């Protein structure tokens, strides 16, 4: 009997992910409201010339909404307010470079759409000082305090610096990635950390200014966040994402931003593949 129940449950999950229609309450409104903070290029940002909202997350969200026959309304709110806004119903989903972390799954569900990782970088003029990641031991490194990077960097330091008798990484929480870059240019930081998906764009935007050091020291999925009370909406977006993958539109969006290396080859919910 238990095996039969588990099999039925798995079938329900798979069928739910195949449902193409929006739940009636969202279809009637004619839109879904998505939280976004446009300060994380190339994922989300405003064109300096036109102030138009742009980025991979924006293109992907618009494409998903179009497939579902609705509109997506972007609600610009602070990153720290996204989860409370989702839980109170102010927004319907979060699509803003948010990592799918186990702790966040306690109050949210995620439809994962790409991979990411925390990446060290320095000013180009100091690149010669940092040949290996452990060269950051004892150095002052900045990263957005609103992200998981400070905790991840501290964990990396414990395992790769302190555990080997080297001085600890000095983690500085900044107001965002732009603030970290400003402090790096001012010489107040030895290095900085950003998501690996953002650095190729940054190096293109400001040539000869920064240098990437090594490879990402973490690996995580980025996901579209949904409330625990909205599984039907979650599954509708998962199905739409699969449709975009199958049609090639998903790949086209990632190619546009030079991030094909971050693509997934299957739809995932909370880090698990959906069949």
PDB file of C-alpha atoms in Angstrom:
ATOM      1  CA  UNK A   1       0.000   0.000   0.000  1.00  0.00           C
ATOM      2  CA  UNK A   2       2.818   2.422   0.902  1.00  0.00           C
ATOM      3  CA  UNK A   3       4.558   1.785  -2.435  1.00  0.00           C
ATOM      4  CA  UNK A   4       1.290   2.446  -4.241  1.00  0.00           C
ATOM      5  CA  UNK A   5       0.823   5.745  -2.401  1.00  0.00           C
ATOM      6  CA  UNK A   6       4.370   6.837  -3.209  1.00  0.00           C
ATOM      7  CA  UNK A   7       3.904   5.948  -6.857  1.00  0.00           C
ATOM      8  CA  UNK A   8       0.634   7.884  -6.963  1.00  0.00           C
ATOM      9  CA  UNK A   9       2.302  10.875  -5.357  1.00  0.00           C
ATOM     10  CA  UNK A  10       5.117  10.844  -7.925  1.00  0.00           C
ATOM     11  CA  UNK A  11       2.547  10.628 -10.707  1.00  0.00           C
ATOM     12  CA  UNK A  12       0.662  13.619  -9.315  1.00  0.00           C
ATOM     13  CA  UNK A  13       3.871  15.673  -9.240  1.00  0.00           C
ATOM     14  CA  UNK A  14       4.672  14.765 -12.832  1.00  0.00           C
ATOM     15  CA  UNK A  15       1.145  15.479 -14.045  1.00  0.00           C
ATOM     16  CA  UNK A  16       1.094  18.761 -12.146  1.00  0.00           C
ATOM     17  CA  UNK A  17       4.228  19.866 -13.930  1.00  0.00           C
ATOM     18  CA  UNK A  18       2.569  19.137 -17.292  1.00  0.00           C
ATOM     19  CA  UNK A  19      -0.502  21.287 -16.647  1.00  0.00           C
ATOM     20  CA  UNK A  20      -0.391  24.213 -19.077  1.00  0.00           C
ATOM     21  CA  UNK A  21      -3.107  26.502 -17.762  1.00  0.00           C
ATOM     22  CA  UNK A  22      -2.801  29.172 -15.122  1.00  0.00           C
ATOM     23  CA  UNK A  23      -4.956  28.714 -12.019  1.00  0.00           C
ATOM     24  CA  UNK A  24      -8.290  30.480 -12.506  1.00  0.00           C
ATOM     25  CA  UNK A  25      -7.602  33.254  -9.998  1.00  0.00           C
ATOM     26  CA  UNK A  26      -4.547  34.406 -11.962  1.00  0.00           C
ATOM     27  CA  UNK A  27      -6.162  33.907 -15.361  1.00  0.00           C
ATOM     28  CA  UNK A  28      -9.055  36.128 -14.282  1.00  0.00           C
ATOM     29  CA  UNK A  29      -6.681  38.907 -13.190  1.00  0.00           C
ATOM     30  CA  UNK A  30      -4.908  38.727 -16.525  1.00  0.00           C
ATOM     31  CA  UNK A  31      -1.495  39.093 -14.906  1.00  0.00           C
ATOM     32  CA  UNK A  32       0.960  37.763 -12.382  1.00  0.00           C
ATOM     33  CA  UNK A  33       3.022  40.097 -10.211  1.00  0.00           C
ATOM     34  CA  UNK A  34       6.727  39.317  -9.995  1.00  0.00           C
ATOM     35  CA  UNK A  35       9.218  40.858  -7.574  1.00  0.00           C
ATOM     36  CA  UNK A  36      12.439  42.114  -9.098  1.00  0.00           C
ATOM     37  CA  UNK A  37      15.319  44.365  -8.069  1.00  0.00           C
ATOM     38  CA  UNK A  38      17.023  45.670 -11.235  1.00  0.00           C
ATOM     39  CA  UNK A  39      20.550  46.066  -9.918  1.00  0.00           C
ATOM     40  CA  UNK A  40      22.137  42.788 -10.985  1.00  0.00           C
ATOM     41  CA  UNK A  41      23.209  42.893 -14.651  1.00  0.00           C
ATOM     42  CA  UNK A  42      22.909  40.988 -16.883  1.00  0.00           C
ATOM     43  CA  UNK A  43      20.114  39.287 -14.927  1.00  0.00           C
ATOM     44  CA  UNK A  44      18.095  42.459 -14.294  1.00  0.00           C
ATOM     45  CA  UNK A  45      18.967  46.100 -14.794  1.00  0.00           C
ATOM     46  CA  UNK A  46      17.715  49.325 -16.339  1.00  0.00           C
ATOM     47  CA  UNK A  47      19.114  50.597 -19.615  1.00  0.00           C
ATOM     48  CA  UNK A  48      21.100  53.737 -18.729  1.00  0.00           C
ATOM     49  CA  UNK A  49      19.831  55.524 -21.836  1.00  0.00           C
ATOM     50  CA  UNK A  50      16.145  54.575 -21.794  1.00  0.00           C
ATOM     51  CA  UNK A  51      15.552  53.360 -18.214  1.00  0.00           C
ATOM     52  CA  UNK A  52      13.934  50.286 -19.767  1.00  0.00           C
ATOM     53  CA  UNK A  53      13.886  47.153 -17.611  1.00  0.00           C
ATOM     54  CA  UNK A  54      16.198  44.595 -19.189  1.00  0.00           C
ATOM     55  CA  UNK A  55      18.040  41.362 -18.492  1.00  0.00           C
ATOM     56  CA  UNK A  56      17.883  37.586 -18.700  1.00  0.00           C
ATOM     57  CA  UNK A  57      15.334  37.291 -15.891  1.00  0.00           C
ATOM     58  CA  UNK A  58      13.147  39.916 -17.562  1.00  0.00           C
ATOM     59  CA  UNK A  59      13.254  38.212 -20.958  1.00  0.00           C
ATOM     60  CA  UNK A  60      12.601  34.813 -19.382  1.00  0.00           C
ATOM     61  CA  UNK A  61       9.713  36.091 -17.251  1.00  0.00           C
ATOM     62  CA  UNK A  62       8.081  37.810 -20.223  1.00  0.00           C
ATOM     63  CA  UNK A  63       8.455  34.664 -22.342  1.00  0.00           C
ATOM     64  CA  UNK A  64       6.955  32.435 -19.621  1.00  0.00           C
ATOM     65  CA  UNK A  65       4.009  34.781 -19.137  1.00  0.00           C
ATOM     66  CA  UNK A  66       3.392  34.938 -22.879  1.00  0.00           C
ATOM     67  CA  UNK A  67       3.364  31.152 -23.092  1.00  0.00           C
ATOM     68  CA  UNK A  68       0.826  31.046 -20.270  1.00  0.00           C
ATOM     69  CA  UNK A  69      -1.381  33.608 -22.005  1.00  0.00           C
ATOM     70  CA  UNK A  70      -1.004  36.339 -19.416  1.00  0.00           C
ATOM     71  CA  UNK A  71       1.005  39.454 -18.580  1.00  0.00           C
ATOM     72  CA  UNK A  72       3.790  39.780 -16.048  1.00  0.00           C
ATOM     73  CA  UNK A  73       3.851  42.922 -13.901  1.00  0.00           C
ATOM     74  CA  UNK A  74       7.269  43.680 -12.461  1.00  0.00           C
ATOM     75  CA  UNK A  75       7.198  44.960  -8.886  1.00  0.00           C
ATOM     76  CA  UNK A  76      10.459  46.668  -7.956  1.00  0.00           C
ATOM     77  CA  UNK A  77      11.056  46.001  -4.275  1.00  0.00           C
ATOM     78  CA  UNK A  78      14.096  45.457  -2.091  1.00  0.00           C
ATOM     79  CA  UNK A  79      15.552  41.950  -2.044  1.00  0.00           C
ATOM     80  CA  UNK A  80      15.008  41.623   1.708  1.00  0.00           C
ATOM     81  CA  UNK A  81      11.288  42.383   1.246  1.00  0.00           C
ATOM     82  CA  UNK A  82      10.649  39.748  -1.411  1.00  0.00           C
ATOM     83  CA  UNK A  83       9.875  36.762   0.815  1.00  0.00           C
ATOM     84  CA  UNK A  84       7.592  38.744   3.184  1.00  0.00           C
ATOM     85  CA  UNK A  85       5.797  40.214   0.159  1.00  0.00           C
ATOM     86  CA  UNK A  86       5.310  36.745  -1.278  1.00  0.00           C
ATOM     87  CA  UNK A  87       3.958  35.370   1.983  1.00  0.00           C
ATOM     88  CA  UNK A  88       1.507  38.259   2.398  1.00  0.00           C
ATOM     89  CA  UNK A  89       0.227  38.026  -1.164  1.00  0.00           C
ATOM     90  CA  UNK A  90       1.562  41.382  -2.318  1.00  0.00           C
ATOM     91  CA  UNK A  91       3.363  39.546  -5.133  1.00  0.00           C
ATOM     92  CA  UNK A  92       2.754  36.205  -6.846  1.00  0.00           C
ATOM     93  CA  UNK A  93       6.334  35.132  -7.482  1.00  0.00           C
ATOM     94  CA  UNK A  94       9.973  36.170  -7.230  1.00  0.00           C
ATOM     95  CA  UNK A  95      12.118  36.308 -10.353  1.00  0.00           C
ATOM     96  CA  UNK A  96      15.249  38.237  -9.439  1.00  0.00           C
ATOM     97  CA  UNK A  97      18.423  36.166  -9.358  1.00  0.00           C
ATOM     98  CA  UNK A  98      17.380  34.340  -6.192  1.00  0.00           C
ATOM     99  CA  UNK A  99      19.293  31.228  -5.187  1.00  0.00           C
ATOM    100  CA  UNK A 100      17.320  28.075  -4.418  1.00  0.00           C
ATOM    101  CA  UNK A 101      18.650  27.389  -0.924  1.00  0.00           C
ATOM    102  CA  UNK A 102      17.397  24.667   1.466  1.00  0.00           C
ATOM    103  CA  UNK A 103      16.641  27.274   4.148  1.00  0.00           C
ATOM    104  CA  UNK A 104      14.455  29.222   1.724  1.00  0.00           C
ATOM    105  CA  UNK A 105      12.495  26.091   0.819  1.00  0.00           C
ATOM    106  CA  UNK A 106      10.983  26.165   4.293  1.00  0.00           C
ATOM    107  CA  UNK A 107       8.727  29.029   3.192  1.00  0.00           C
ATOM    108  CA  UNK A 108       9.023  28.909  -0.628  1.00  0.00           C
ATOM    109  CA  UNK A 109       9.069  26.555  -3.592  1.00  0.00           C
ATOM    110  CA  UNK A 110      11.435  27.087  -6.523  1.00  0.00           C
ATOM    111  CA  UNK A 111      11.262  26.345 -10.219  1.00  0.00           C
ATOM    112  CA  UNK A 112      14.984  26.220 -11.010  1.00  0.00           C
ATOM    113  CA  UNK A 113      16.124  27.657 -14.342  1.00  0.00           C
ATOM    114  CA  UNK A 114      19.927  28.042 -14.228  1.00  0.00           C
ATOM    115  CA  UNK A 115      23.107  27.333 -12.292  1.00  0.00           C
ATOM    116  CA  UNK A 116      25.254  29.888 -10.517  1.00  0.00           C
ATOM    117  CA  UNK A 117      28.182  30.094  -8.150  1.00  0.00           C
ATOM    118  CA  UNK A 118      30.017  32.542  -5.906  1.00  0.00           C
ATOM    119  CA  UNK A 119      33.091  33.902  -7.680  1.00  0.00           C
ATOM    120  CA  UNK A 120      36.104  35.842  -6.389  1.00  0.00           C
ATOM    121  CA  UNK A 121      37.438  38.752  -8.445  1.00  0.00           C
ATOM    122  CA  UNK A 122      39.872  41.633  -7.943  1.00  0.00           C
ATOM    123  CA  UNK A 123      40.858  44.886  -9.591  1.00  0.00           C
ATOM    124  CA  UNK A 124      42.878  44.238 -12.740  1.00  0.00           C
ATOM    125  CA  UNK A 125      45.901  46.105 -11.386  1.00  0.00           C
ATOM    126  CA  UNK A 126      46.178  43.614  -8.494  1.00  0.00           C
ATOM    127  CA  UNK A 127      45.520  40.452 -10.483  1.00  0.00           C
ATOM    128  CA  UNK A 128      49.132  39.320 -10.122  1.00  0.00           C
ATOM    129  CA  UNK A 129      48.714  39.063  -6.336  1.00  0.00           C
ATOM    130  CA  UNK A 130      45.996  36.412  -6.555  1.00  0.00           C
ATOM    131  CA  UNK A 131      47.103  33.286  -8.385  1.00  0.00           C
ATOM    132  CA  UNK A 132      45.071  30.867  -6.252  1.00  0.00           C
ATOM    133  CA  UNK A 133      41.875  31.170  -4.232  1.00  0.00           C
ATOM    134  CA  UNK A 134      43.811  30.667  -1.002  1.00  0.00           C
ATOM    135  CA  UNK A 135      45.646  33.911  -1.730  1.00  0.00           C
ATOM    136  CA  UNK A 136      42.474  35.555  -0.382  1.00  0.00           C
ATOM    137  CA  UNK A 137      43.103  34.130   3.105  1.00  0.00           C
ATOM    138  CA  UNK A 138      43.599  37.058   5.449  1.00  0.00           C
ATOM    139  CA  UNK A 139      42.361  39.522   2.825  1.00  0.00           C
ATOM    140  CA  UNK A 140      39.339  41.832   3.036  1.00  0.00           C
ATOM    141  CA  UNK A 141      36.655  40.789   0.573  1.00  0.00           C
ATOM    142  CA  UNK A 142      33.305  42.488  -0.016  1.00  0.00           C
ATOM    143  CA  UNK A 143      29.986  40.998  -1.102  1.00  0.00           C
ATOM    144  CA  UNK A 144      26.318  41.893  -0.881  1.00  0.00           C
ATOM    145  CA  UNK A 145      24.973  41.274   2.614  1.00  0.00           C
ATOM    146  CA  UNK A 146      21.527  40.555   1.116  1.00  0.00           C
ATOM    147  CA  UNK A 147      22.787  37.379  -0.530  1.00  0.00           C
ATOM    148  CA  UNK A 148      24.018  34.019   0.720  1.00  0.00           C
ATOM    149  CA  UNK A 149      27.589  34.964  -0.247  1.00  0.00           C
ATOM    150  CA  UNK A 150      28.777  36.150   3.214  1.00  0.00           C
ATOM    151  CA  UNK A 151      27.825  32.853   4.858  1.00  0.00           C
ATOM    152  CA  UNK A 152      29.228  30.837   1.958  1.00  0.00           C
ATOM    153  CA  UNK A 153      32.486  32.808   2.002  1.00  0.00           C
ATOM    154  CA  UNK A 154      32.846  32.295   5.761  1.00  0.00           C
ATOM    155  CA  UNK A 155      32.324  28.562   5.298  1.00  0.00           C
ATOM    156  CA  UNK A 156      34.877  28.483   2.477  1.00  0.00           C
ATOM    157  CA  UNK A 157      37.337  30.365   4.679  1.00  0.00           C
ATOM    158  CA  UNK A 158      36.890  27.927   7.577  1.00  0.00           C
ATOM    159  CA  UNK A 159      37.639  24.976   5.308  1.00  0.00           C
ATOM    160  CA  UNK A 160      40.394  26.464   3.164  1.00  0.00           C
ATOM    161  CA  UNK A 161      42.060  29.087   5.358  1.00  0.00           C
ATOM    162  CA  UNK A 162      41.624  28.504   9.114  1.00  0.00           C
ATOM    163  CA  UNK A 163      41.660  24.689   8.819  1.00  0.00           C
ATOM    164  CA  UNK A 164      45.054  24.933   7.097  1.00  0.00           C
ATOM    165  CA  UNK A 165      46.584  27.352   9.557  1.00  0.00           C
ATOM    166  CA  UNK A 166      46.086  30.441   7.386  1.00  0.00           C
ATOM    167  CA  UNK A 167      44.421  33.692   8.473  1.00  0.00           C
ATOM    168  CA  UNK A 168      40.684  33.899   7.979  1.00  0.00           C
ATOM    169  CA  UNK A 169      39.039  35.692   5.105  1.00  0.00           C
ATOM    170  CA  UNK A 170      37.728  39.070   6.284  1.00  0.00           C
ATOM    171  CA  UNK A 171      34.149  39.211   4.966  1.00  0.00           C
ATOM    172  CA  UNK A 172      32.636  42.658   4.473  1.00  0.00           C
ATOM    173  CA  UNK A 173      28.885  42.849   3.844  1.00  0.00           C
ATOM    174  CA  UNK A 174      28.107  45.608   1.344  1.00  0.00           C
ATOM    175  CA  UNK A 175      24.890  47.297   0.248  1.00  0.00           C
ATOM    176  CA  UNK A 176      25.004  45.353  -3.017  1.00  0.00           C
ATOM    177  CA  UNK A 177      27.390  44.269  -5.744  1.00  0.00           C
ATOM    178  CA  UNK A 178      27.710  47.839  -7.059  1.00  0.00           C
ATOM    179  CA  UNK A 179      28.808  49.012  -3.597  1.00  0.00           C
ATOM    180  CA  UNK A 180      31.386  46.221  -3.443  1.00  0.00           C
ATOM    181  CA  UNK A 181      32.800  47.289  -6.811  1.00  0.00           C
ATOM    182  CA  UNK A 182      33.000  50.916  -5.677  1.00  0.00           C
ATOM    183  CA  UNK A 183      34.904  49.948  -2.533  1.00  0.00           C
ATOM    184  CA  UNK A 184      37.172  47.707  -4.612  1.00  0.00           C
ATOM    185  CA  UNK A 185      38.028  50.626  -6.910  1.00  0.00           C
ATOM    186  CA  UNK A 186      38.668  52.843  -3.874  1.00  0.00           C
ATOM    187  CA  UNK A 187      41.112  50.315  -2.469  1.00  0.00           C
ATOM    188  CA  UNK A 188      39.027  49.674   0.637  1.00  0.00           C
ATOM    189  CA  UNK A 189      38.693  46.013  -0.351  1.00  0.00           C
ATOM    190  CA  UNK A 190      41.278  43.527  -1.576  1.00  0.00           C
ATOM    191  CA  UNK A 191      38.696  41.548  -3.513  1.00  0.00           C
ATOM    192  CA  UNK A 192      35.000  40.983  -4.027  1.00  0.00           C
ATOM    193  CA  UNK A 193      32.495  38.204  -4.667  1.00  0.00           C
ATOM    194  CA  UNK A 194      29.609  38.134  -7.136  1.00  0.00           C
ATOM    195  CA  UNK A 195      27.530  35.498  -8.872  1.00  0.00           C
ATOM    196  CA  UNK A 196      29.507  33.864 -11.668  1.00  0.00           C
ATOM    197  CA  UNK A 197      26.744  34.687 -14.149  1.00  0.00           C
ATOM    198  CA  UNK A 198      27.289  38.434 -13.736  1.00  0.00           C
ATOM    199  CA  UNK A 199      31.041  38.722 -14.193  1.00  0.00           C
ATOM    200  CA  UNK A 200      31.374  38.181 -17.970  1.00  0.00           C
ATOM    201  CA  UNK A 201      28.971  41.092 -18.483  1.00  0.00           C
ATOM    202  CA  UNK A 202      30.877  43.198 -15.969  1.00  0.00           C
ATOM    203  CA  UNK A 203      34.224  42.579 -17.698  1.00  0.00           C
ATOM    204  CA  UNK A 204      32.665  43.519 -21.021  1.00  0.00           C
ATOM    205  CA  UNK A 205      31.096  46.659 -19.566  1.00  0.00           C
ATOM    206  CA  UNK A 206      34.308  47.851 -17.893  1.00  0.00           C
ATOM    207  CA  UNK A 207      37.280  46.452 -19.850  1.00  0.00           C
ATOM    208  CA  UNK A 208      40.636  46.170 -18.090  1.00  0.00           C
ATOM    209  CA  UNK A 209      39.064  47.015 -14.736  1.00  0.00           C
ATOM    210  CA  UNK A 210      38.559  43.648 -13.041  1.00  0.00           C
ATOM    211  CA  UNK A 211      40.079  40.170 -13.120  1.00  0.00           C
ATOM    212  CA  UNK A 212      38.345  36.890 -12.236  1.00  0.00           C
ATOM    213  CA  UNK A 213      40.307  34.608  -9.914  1.00  0.00           C
ATOM    214  CA  UNK A 214      39.920  30.845 -10.268  1.00  0.00           C
ATOM    215  CA  UNK A 215      36.555  29.143 -10.577  1.00  0.00           C
ATOM    216  CA  UNK A 216      33.349  29.566  -8.507  1.00  0.00           C
ATOM    217  CA  UNK A 217      33.733  28.225  -4.971  1.00  0.00           C
ATOM    218  CA  UNK A 218      30.047  27.275  -4.671  1.00  0.00           C
ATOM    219  CA  UNK A 219      27.421  25.783  -6.945  1.00  0.00           C
ATOM    220  CA  UNK A 220      23.742  26.594  -6.626  1.00  0.00           C
ATOM    221  CA  UNK A 221      20.559  26.738  -8.667  1.00  0.00           C
ATOM    222  CA  UNK A 222      18.793  30.015  -9.350  1.00  0.00           C
ATOM    223  CA  UNK A 223      15.031  29.662  -9.142  1.00  0.00           C
ATOM    224  CA  UNK A 224      11.691  31.367  -9.569  1.00  0.00           C
ATOM    225  CA  UNK A 225      10.194  31.554  -6.082  1.00  0.00           C
ATOM    226  CA  UNK A 226       6.567  30.724  -5.234  1.00  0.00           C
ATOM    227  CA  UNK A 227       4.611  30.606  -2.013  1.00  0.00           C
ATOM    228  CA  UNK A 228       3.985  27.216  -0.438  1.00  0.00           C
ATOM    229  CA  UNK A 229       0.276  27.854  -0.892  1.00  0.00           C
ATOM    230  CA  UNK A 230       0.574  28.202  -4.689  1.00  0.00           C
ATOM    231  CA  UNK A 231       1.614  24.780  -6.053  1.00  0.00           C
ATOM    232  CA  UNK A 232      -0.633  25.112  -9.099  1.00  0.00           C
ATOM    233  CA  UNK A 233       1.002  28.389 -10.106  1.00  0.00           C
ATOM    234  CA  UNK A 234       4.419  26.844  -9.542  1.00  0.00           C
ATOM    235  CA  UNK A 235       3.567  23.852 -11.720  1.00  0.00           C
ATOM    236  CA  UNK A 236       2.135  26.045 -14.475  1.00  0.00           C
ATOM    237  CA  UNK A 237       5.430  27.944 -14.657  1.00  0.00           C
ATOM    238  CA  UNK A 238       7.405  24.687 -14.560  1.00  0.00           C
ATOM    239  CA  UNK A 239       5.411  23.444 -17.551  1.00  0.00           C
ATOM    240  CA  UNK A 240       5.908  26.724 -19.377  1.00  0.00           C
ATOM    241  CA  UNK A 241       9.656  26.530 -18.748  1.00  0.00           C
ATOM    242  CA  UNK A 242       9.739  23.026 -20.203  1.00  0.00           C
ATOM    243  CA  UNK A 243       7.905  24.282 -23.272  1.00  0.00           C
ATOM    244  CA  UNK A 244      10.494  27.045 -23.734  1.00  0.00           C
ATOM    245  CA  UNK A 245      13.288  24.497 -23.364  1.00  0.00           C
ATOM    246  CA  UNK A 246      11.678  22.222 -25.944  1.00  0.00           C
ATOM    247  CA  UNK A 247      11.086  25.041 -28.435  1.00  0.00           C
ATOM    248  CA  UNK A 248      14.613  26.443 -28.176  1.00  0.00           C
ATOM    249  CA  UNK A 249      13.460  29.841 -26.898  1.00  0.00           C
ATOM    250  CA  UNK A 250      15.075  29.153 -23.521  1.00  0.00           C
ATOM    251  CA  UNK A 251      18.450  28.631 -25.207  1.00  0.00           C
ATOM    252  CA  UNK A 252      17.989  31.752 -27.344  1.00  0.00           C
ATOM    253  CA  UNK A 253      17.509  33.880 -24.215  1.00  0.00           C
ATOM    254  CA  UNK A 254      20.654  32.492 -22.587  1.00  0.00           C
ATOM    255  CA  UNK A 255      22.657  32.916 -25.799  1.00  0.00           C
ATOM    256  CA  UNK A 256      21.656  36.579 -25.904  1.00  0.00           C
ATOM    257  CA  UNK A 257      23.426  37.151 -22.579  1.00  0.00           C
ATOM    258  CA  UNK A 258      26.373  34.816 -23.169  1.00  0.00           C
ATOM    259  CA  UNK A 259      25.274  32.447 -20.396  1.00  0.00           C
ATOM    260  CA  UNK A 260      24.670  29.135 -22.161  1.00  0.00           C
ATOM    261  CA  UNK A 261      27.049  27.524 -19.660  1.00  0.00           C
ATOM    262  CA  UNK A 262      24.512  28.258 -16.914  1.00  0.00           C
ATOM    263  CA  UNK A 263      21.611  26.512 -18.666  1.00  0.00           C
ATOM    264  CA  UNK A 264      19.811  23.473 -17.280  1.00  0.00           C
ATOM    265  CA  UNK A 265      18.872  20.533 -19.465  1.00  0.00           C
ATOM    266  CA  UNK A 266      15.682  19.715 -17.589  1.00  0.00           C
ATOM    267  CA  UNK A 267      13.018  21.374 -15.450  1.00  0.00           C
ATOM    268  CA  UNK A 268      13.689  21.214 -11.720  1.00  0.00           C
ATOM    269  CA  UNK A 269      11.579  22.004  -8.667  1.00  0.00           C
ATOM    270  CA  UNK A 270      13.421  22.551  -5.383  1.00  0.00           C
ATOM    271  CA  UNK A 271      16.567  21.047  -6.857  1.00  0.00           C
ATOM    272  CA  UNK A 272      14.862  17.863  -8.064  1.00  0.00           C
ATOM    273  CA  UNK A 273      14.260  16.991 -11.722  1.00  0.00           C
ATOM    274  CA  UNK A 274      10.608  16.874 -12.779  1.00  0.00           C
ATOM    275  CA  UNK A 275       9.748  14.061 -15.181  1.00  0.00           C
TER     276      UNK A 275
END
